[in-house]
Coordinates of C-alpha atoms in Angstrom, one line a residue:
M1 CA 100.3 100.3 92.0
T2 CA 101.0 97.1 90.0
L3 CA 101.3 94.2 92.6
T4 CA 103.5 91.0 91.8
K5 CA 104.0 87.8 93.5
T6 CA 107.1 89.1 95.1
L7 CA 106.6 89.4 98.8
Y8 CA 108.6 92.2 100.4
E9 CA 110.5 91.6 103.7
K10 CA 108.8 95.1 105.2
D11 CA 105.3 93.8 104.0
L12 CA 106.1 90.1 105.5
Y13 CA 107.4 91.7 108.7
P14 CA 105.7 94.9 109.4
E15 CA 106.3 96.6 112.9
I16 CA 103.4 94.9 114.8
E17 CA 102.4 97.5 117.4
D18 CA 99.0 96.1 117.9
A19 CA 97.1 92.9 117.4
G20 CA 96.8 93.7 113.6
D21 CA 93.0 93.9 113.8
S22 CA 93.0 97.8 113.3
D23 CA 93.6 97.6 109.6
F24 CA 89.9 97.0 108.8
A25 CA 88.9 100.2 110.7
R26 CA 91.7 102.2 108.8
D27 CA 90.2 100.6 105.6
C28 CA 86.8 101.7 106.5
V29 CA 88.1 105.4 106.4
E30 CA 89.6 105.0 103.1
I31 CA 86.6 103.3 101.5
A32 CA 84.4 106.3 102.9
A33 CA 87.0 108.9 101.3
Q34 CA 86.8 107.3 98.0
R35 CA 83.0 107.0 97.8
L36 CA 82.7 110.6 98.7
E37 CA 85.3 111.6 95.8
K38 CA 83.3 109.6 93.4
G39 CA 79.9 111.2 94.5
Q40 CA 78.6 107.9 95.8
I41 CA 77.7 109.2 98.8
D42 CA 76.8 113.2 100.3
R43 CA 79.1 114.9 102.5
R44 CA 76.4 114.9 105.2
T45 CA 76.6 111.0 105.0
F46 CA 80.4 110.7 104.9
L47 CA 80.6 113.1 108.1
Q48 CA 78.2 111.0 110.0
A49 CA 80.0 108.0 109.2
M50 CA 83.4 109.4 110.4
A51 CA 81.7 110.9 113.4
I52 CA 80.6 106.9 114.1
L53 CA 83.9 105.8 113.5
G54 CA 85.4 108.7 115.9
A55 CA 87.8 109.4 112.7
G56 CA 89.0 113.1 112.8
T57 CA 92.1 115.1 112.9
S58 CA 94.7 114.8 115.5
V59 CA 94.2 116.9 118.7
M60 CA 96.5 115.4 120.7
T61 CA 99.7 113.1 121.0
L62 CA 101.0 111.0 123.7
G63 CA 103.1 113.1 126.2
G64 CA 103.0 116.3 124.0
G65 CA 98.8 117.2 124.3
S66 CA 97.7 119.9 126.3
A67 CA 95.8 118.7 129.4
K68 CA 92.5 117.8 128.9
A69 CA 89.7 120.4 129.7
A70 CA 87.1 119.6 132.5
G71 CA 84.0 118.3 131.2
E72 CA 85.2 117.1 128.2
I73 CA 85.8 113.1 126.5
V74 CA 88.1 112.3 124.0
I75 CA 87.5 109.4 121.4
V76 CA 90.6 108.2 119.5
N77 CA 90.3 106.3 115.9
W78 CA 92.0 105.9 112.6
G79 CA 92.2 109.5 111.2
G80 CA 90.1 111.6 108.5
P81 CA 89.1 115.0 108.8
A82 CA 86.0 114.6 110.9
V83 CA 86.0 116.8 114.0
E84 CA 83.0 118.7 112.5
A85 CA 81.4 115.4 111.7
Y86 CA 81.6 114.3 115.2
Q87 CA 80.1 117.3 116.4
K88 CA 77.0 117.1 114.2
A89 CA 76.5 113.2 114.1
F90 CA 77.3 112.5 117.6
G91 CA 78.9 115.2 119.7
D92 CA 76.3 117.7 119.7
P93 CA 73.7 115.1 120.6
F94 CA 76.0 114.0 123.4
E95 CA 76.8 117.2 124.7
K96 CA 73.2 118.0 124.9
S97 CA 72.4 115.0 127.0
N98 CA 75.5 114.9 129.3
G99 CA 77.0 118.4 129.1
T100 CA 80.0 116.8 128.1
K101 CA 82.2 118.1 125.4
V102 CA 83.4 115.6 122.8
V103 CA 86.9 115.9 121.1
I104 CA 88.2 113.5 118.4
D105 CA 91.5 112.1 117.8
G106 CA 92.5 110.5 114.9
T107 CA 95.9 109.7 115.5
G108 CA 95.0 106.0 115.8
P109 CA 94.6 103.8 119.0
L110 CA 97.6 101.6 118.6
G111 CA 97.9 99.2 121.6
S112 CA 101.3 100.0 122.4
K113 CA 100.5 103.7 122.6
I114 CA 97.9 102.9 124.7
K115 CA 99.8 100.7 127.2
A116 CA 102.6 103.5 127.4
M117 CA 99.9 106.3 128.3
V118 CA 98.5 103.9 130.9
D119 CA 102.1 103.0 132.2
A120 CA 103.1 106.9 132.0
G121 CA 100.2 107.8 133.9
A122 CA 99.7 110.3 131.2
V123 CA 96.4 109.0 129.7
T124 CA 94.9 111.5 127.1
W125 CA 92.0 109.4 125.7
D126 CA 88.8 108.2 127.1
V127 CA 87.4 105.5 124.6
C128 CA 89.7 103.8 121.6
D129 CA 88.3 101.9 118.8
T130 CA 90.4 98.9 118.7
G131 CA 89.6 95.3 117.7
T132 CA 89.2 92.0 119.2
G133 CA 92.9 91.2 119.5
T134 CA 94.2 94.3 120.5
T135 CA 91.7 94.3 123.5
L136 CA 92.4 90.8 124.5
V137 CA 96.2 91.7 124.7
L138 CA 95.7 94.8 126.5
Q139 CA 93.5 93.2 129.0
K140 CA 96.4 90.8 129.6
Q141 CA 98.6 93.8 130.2
G142 CA 96.0 95.3 132.6
V143 CA 95.7 98.6 131.1
L144 CA 92.0 98.5 130.4
Q145 CA 88.9 99.0 132.3
P146 CA 85.8 96.5 132.3
I147 CA 83.2 97.5 130.3
D148 CA 80.2 98.5 132.7
Y149 CA 77.3 96.5 131.3
S150 CA 74.9 98.1 133.6
V151 CA 75.3 101.1 131.4
V152 CA 76.4 99.3 128.0
D153 CA 73.8 96.9 126.9
K154 CA 74.8 93.7 125.9
S155 CA 71.6 92.7 124.4
K156 CA 72.5 95.4 121.5
M157 CA 75.5 93.3 120.0
Q158 CA 76.5 89.5 119.3
Q159 CA 77.0 88.0 122.5
Q160 CA 80.3 86.6 121.4
F161 CA 81.6 90.2 121.1
A162 CA 80.6 91.3 124.6
Y163 CA 84.1 91.2 126.2
E164 CA 84.8 91.8 129.5
Y165 CA 87.3 94.8 128.7
G166 CA 85.8 95.6 125.1
C167 CA 82.7 95.6 123.3
A168 CA 81.6 95.6 119.5
N169 CA 81.1 98.7 117.9
Y170 CA 80.4 97.1 114.1
M171 CA 80.9 93.8 112.4
F172 CA 82.8 92.8 109.4
S173 CA 83.6 89.4 107.6
F174 CA 86.2 87.7 105.8
A175 CA 84.3 86.4 102.7
L176 CA 85.1 84.2 99.9
T177 CA 85.2 86.4 97.0
Y178 CA 85.5 85.2 93.3
N179 CA 85.4 86.5 89.7
K180 CA 82.8 84.8 87.8
K181 CA 84.2 85.3 84.7
S182 CA 87.3 83.5 85.8
V183 CA 85.8 80.2 87.6
P184 CA 84.0 77.5 85.8
S185 CA 81.1 77.8 88.6
E186 CA 80.3 79.1 91.8
P187 CA 82.6 78.3 94.3
T188 CA 80.7 76.2 97.5
G189 CA 83.1 77.0 100.1
W190 CA 86.7 76.9 101.2
K191 CA 87.4 73.2 100.0
D192 CA 86.6 74.8 96.4
F193 CA 89.1 77.5 97.0
W194 CA 91.7 75.0 97.6
D195 CA 90.9 72.8 94.5
L196 CA 93.4 74.2 91.8
E197 CA 92.5 71.4 89.4
K198 CA 88.7 72.4 89.3
F199 CA 89.4 76.3 89.8
P200 CA 92.5 76.9 88.3
G201 CA 94.1 80.3 88.6
N202 CA 96.0 82.5 91.5
R203 CA 94.1 83.2 94.9
T204 CA 94.9 86.2 97.5
L205 CA 95.2 85.4 101.3
R206 CA 95.9 88.0 104.2
K207 CA 99.7 88.3 105.2
Q208 CA 98.3 88.0 108.6
P209 CA 96.9 84.7 109.6
N210 CA 93.8 86.2 111.5
G211 CA 90.8 85.2 109.5
M212 CA 92.8 82.9 107.3
L213 CA 93.4 80.1 109.8
E214 CA 89.6 79.6 110.0
A215 CA 89.5 79.1 106.2
C216 CA 92.2 76.8 106.4
M217 CA 90.4 74.4 108.8
M218 CA 87.5 74.6 107.0
A219 CA 89.4 73.6 103.8
A220 CA 91.0 70.8 105.7
G221 CA 87.2 69.5 106.3
R222 CA 86.5 70.6 109.6
S223 CA 82.7 72.0 109.6
P224 CA 82.2 75.6 110.9
K225 CA 81.4 74.2 114.7
E226 CA 84.6 72.5 114.6
V227 CA 86.9 75.1 113.5
Y228 CA 88.0 75.6 117.3
P229 CA 90.5 75.0 118.7
I230 CA 92.4 75.8 115.6
D231 CA 95.1 73.3 114.6
I232 CA 98.2 75.9 113.8
D233 CA 100.2 73.1 112.1
L234 CA 97.1 71.7 110.1
A235 CA 96.1 75.2 109.1
V236 CA 99.6 75.9 108.0
S237 CA 99.9 72.9 106.1
K238 CA 96.8 73.7 104.2
L239 CA 98.7 77.0 103.1
K240 CA 101.7 75.3 101.8
E241 CA 99.3 73.1 99.7
I242 CA 98.4 76.4 97.4
K243 CA 101.2 78.7 98.3
D244 CA 102.5 78.6 94.9
Y245 CA 99.3 80.2 93.8
V246 CA 98.7 82.7 96.6
I247 CA 99.6 86.4 96.3
A248 CA 99.4 87.8 99.7
W249 CA 97.4 91.1 101.0
G250 CA 98.4 93.4 103.2
S251 CA 95.7 96.3 103.2
G252 CA 92.1 96.3 101.7
S253 CA 92.9 98.3 98.7
Q254 CA 95.8 95.6 97.7
S255 CA 93.3 92.8 97.7
Q256 CA 91.0 95.0 95.6
E257 CA 93.6 95.7 93.0
L258 CA 94.5 92.2 92.9
F259 CA 91.1 91.4 91.5
R260 CA 91.3 94.5 89.2
T261 CA 94.4 93.5 87.4
G262 CA 93.4 90.0 86.9
E263 CA 96.1 88.4 88.8
V264 CA 93.6 86.3 91.1
V265 CA 90.4 84.8 90.7
M266 CA 89.6 84.2 94.2
G267 CA 90.4 85.5 97.5
N268 CA 89.9 85.4 101.2
I269 CA 89.2 89.4 101.8
W270 CA 87.2 91.6 103.6
H271 CA 83.3 91.7 102.6
T272 CA 83.7 95.6 102.3
R273 CA 86.3 95.6 99.6
A274 CA 84.5 92.5 98.0
N275 CA 81.3 95.0 97.7
L276 CA 83.2 97.5 96.1
L277 CA 84.6 95.0 93.5
N278 CA 81.1 93.8 92.9
Q279 CA 79.8 97.4 92.1
E280 CA 82.8 98.4 89.7
T281 CA 82.6 95.1 88.1
N282 CA 78.9 95.2 87.9
G283 CA 78.5 92.0 89.5
D284 CA 81.3 90.0 87.7
V285 CA 83.4 90.0 91.3
T286 CA 80.9 88.8 93.7
W287 CA 81.4 86.9 97.2
T288 CA 79.5 84.0 99.3
W289 CA 78.8 84.6 102.9
K290 CA 79.0 80.7 103.5
D291 CA 81.7 79.8 105.9
G292 CA 82.6 83.6 106.1
I293 CA 84.5 84.7 109.5
V294 CA 82.7 87.5 111.3
T295 CA 84.5 89.5 113.6
A296 CA 84.0 92.8 115.3
G297 CA 85.6 96.3 115.9
M298 CA 85.9 97.0 119.7
W299 CA 85.4 99.8 122.2
N300 CA 87.9 100.0 124.9
V301 CA 88.4 102.4 128.1
P302 CA 91.9 103.1 129.1
K303 CA 92.6 102.8 132.9
N304 CA 92.3 106.4 134.6
N305 CA 90.8 107.7 131.5
P306 CA 90.6 111.5 131.9
A307 CA 86.8 111.7 131.5
G308 CA 86.2 109.0 134.2
T309 CA 84.5 105.4 133.7
E310 CA 80.9 106.7 133.8
T311 CA 81.3 109.2 131.0
A312 CA 83.2 106.6 128.9
M313 CA 80.6 104.2 129.3
K314 CA 77.8 106.4 128.7
F315 CA 79.3 107.2 125.4
I316 CA 79.9 103.8 124.2
A317 CA 76.0 103.0 125.4
S318 CA 74.9 105.9 123.0
A319 CA 77.1 104.8 120.0
Q320 CA 74.9 101.7 120.2
D321 CA 72.0 103.6 118.5
P322 CA 70.8 101.7 115.6
E323 CA 70.2 104.5 113.4
Q324 CA 73.8 105.8 113.8
Q325 CA 75.1 102.6 113.1
L326 CA 72.9 102.4 110.2
V327 CA 74.9 105.6 108.7
L328 CA 78.0 103.6 109.1
F329 CA 76.9 100.6 107.1
N330 CA 75.3 103.1 104.5
A331 CA 78.6 104.8 103.9
M332 CA 81.1 101.7 103.8
G333 CA 79.0 98.5 104.2
N334 CA 80.3 97.4 107.4
G335 CA 77.8 96.0 109.6
P336 CA 75.8 97.4 112.5
A337 CA 76.8 95.8 115.7
N338 CA 73.3 96.6 117.0
P339 CA 71.2 93.6 116.0
A340 CA 68.2 96.0 116.1
A341 CA 69.4 97.7 113.1
A342 CA 69.2 94.7 110.9
N343 CA 65.4 95.5 110.2
M344 CA 66.2 99.2 109.1
V345 CA 68.6 98.0 106.8
P346 CA 66.9 98.9 103.2
A347 CA 65.7 95.6 101.4
D348 CA 68.0 96.2 98.4
K349 CA 71.0 96.2 100.8
K350 CA 70.5 93.4 103.3
Y351 CA 72.9 91.2 101.0
I352 CA 75.9 93.3 102.0
D353 CA 75.1 93.2 105.6
P354 CA 77.2 90.5 107.6
G355 CA 75.0 90.7 110.6
Q356 CA 71.5 89.9 108.6
P357 CA 70.5 86.9 110.5
E358 CA 70.1 84.7 107.1
N359 CA 73.8 86.0 106.5
L360 CA 74.9 85.3 110.0
A361 CA 73.6 81.8 110.0
V362 CA 76.2 80.5 107.6
Q363 CA 79.3 82.2 108.9
V364 CA 81.6 81.6 111.6
L365 CA 81.6 84.1 114.4
Q366 CA 85.4 84.3 115.1
N367 CA 86.7 83.4 118.5
G368 CA 89.0 86.2 119.6
P369 CA 90.1 84.7 123.1
W370 CA 91.5 81.6 121.2
Y371 CA 94.2 83.6 119.5
E372 CA 95.6 84.8 122.9
E373 CA 95.2 81.4 124.8
D374 CA 98.8 80.0 125.3
S375 CA 99.9 77.7 122.5
G376 CA 102.3 75.4 124.5
V377 CA 105.2 76.7 122.6
R378 CA 107.7 78.9 123.8
N379 CA 105.3 80.8 125.8
L380 CA 104.0 82.0 122.8
T381 CA 100.2 82.6 122.4
N382 CA 98.1 81.1 119.5
D383 CA 98.4 84.4 117.9
E384 CA 101.9 84.8 117.9
L385 CA 102.7 81.1 116.9
S386 CA 100.3 81.4 114.0
R387 CA 101.9 84.7 112.9
E388 CA 105.2 83.0 113.2
K389 CA 104.4 79.9 111.0
W390 CA 102.1 81.8 108.6
L391 CA 104.6 84.2 107.7
D392 CA 107.4 81.7 107.3
A393 CA 105.2 79.6 105.0
L394 CA 104.3 82.7 103.0
S395 CA 108.0 83.6 102.5
S396 CA 109.5 79.9 102.0

């Protein structure tokens, strides 16, 4: 697909059914499938990775699914033929240790669907893989159970991502990515990204402000420690400064394609896509961890989940196993949530792990709760207000 600078209405204003932070998880599935097709990973690794993501064929739909069998737990994630995978990598061990059958539903845990299930008293899911934003929205709507940290180990994740109603299952970053052949020197941070004179050429930024606002703040001179609270007007004003040179991306594959076609020289994109570009260009396209923005995928448990709170929490605890998280990293490059996995990452792959201590030290841990705070404008949250202003700026 050839991308142009035209921003289509449907791309700018997609139907937002969740907080928009689930796109990364869907992208992980796509990346793994592509790597399997190219022979870069074997089928076993692919299946194990899908199992950890909980990606699989749909077995239930809201309101139309069969009643859950006794002694069964249903995990929902973002698709892919992985029922078999889950059984091999995660399901069988969990069944053996807990006597609970594991079923994967790959229809995608949209926040609106989770809320509808709870409101209707027809919950069919036990554990959902969402994001920080969706977690906080659902928490506010009162449809989630708190994470039981007497079962789930807080020490097996970055403390910033141990939310009351959700906890990290992996980490990923928004990273400054650039084509070495198209820029005069290595950009040292977001100020260079905004320097059109020193670094001429188009850039790509996400159509949603999450992960972009932080870069704008650092471009405006805020230090990483001063990024929050974000000044939305200041951040959007920085976007407007370079808007004529910005081609917005809506999916991970789009961000990758923009570099492939040479339409952009730099971008703020997911580190997993930056890594793929690095591999296929023999290092011409690369990225810097400096001032990257780290966030996390999240496990949630809906209220009145059929398998019960105890079983759901035990499943989440089992998913903290560092060896299993390493399988996911080897398949797609998204970072293990458990810091204990850092030492298990092969030395020649540590440079692609956002959670390695040296990589983490130069990045910003995203403050998810800030996005759900009241903006003070028309009863909108910071997330809602920033989406409105970001999209208006892009489309103006």
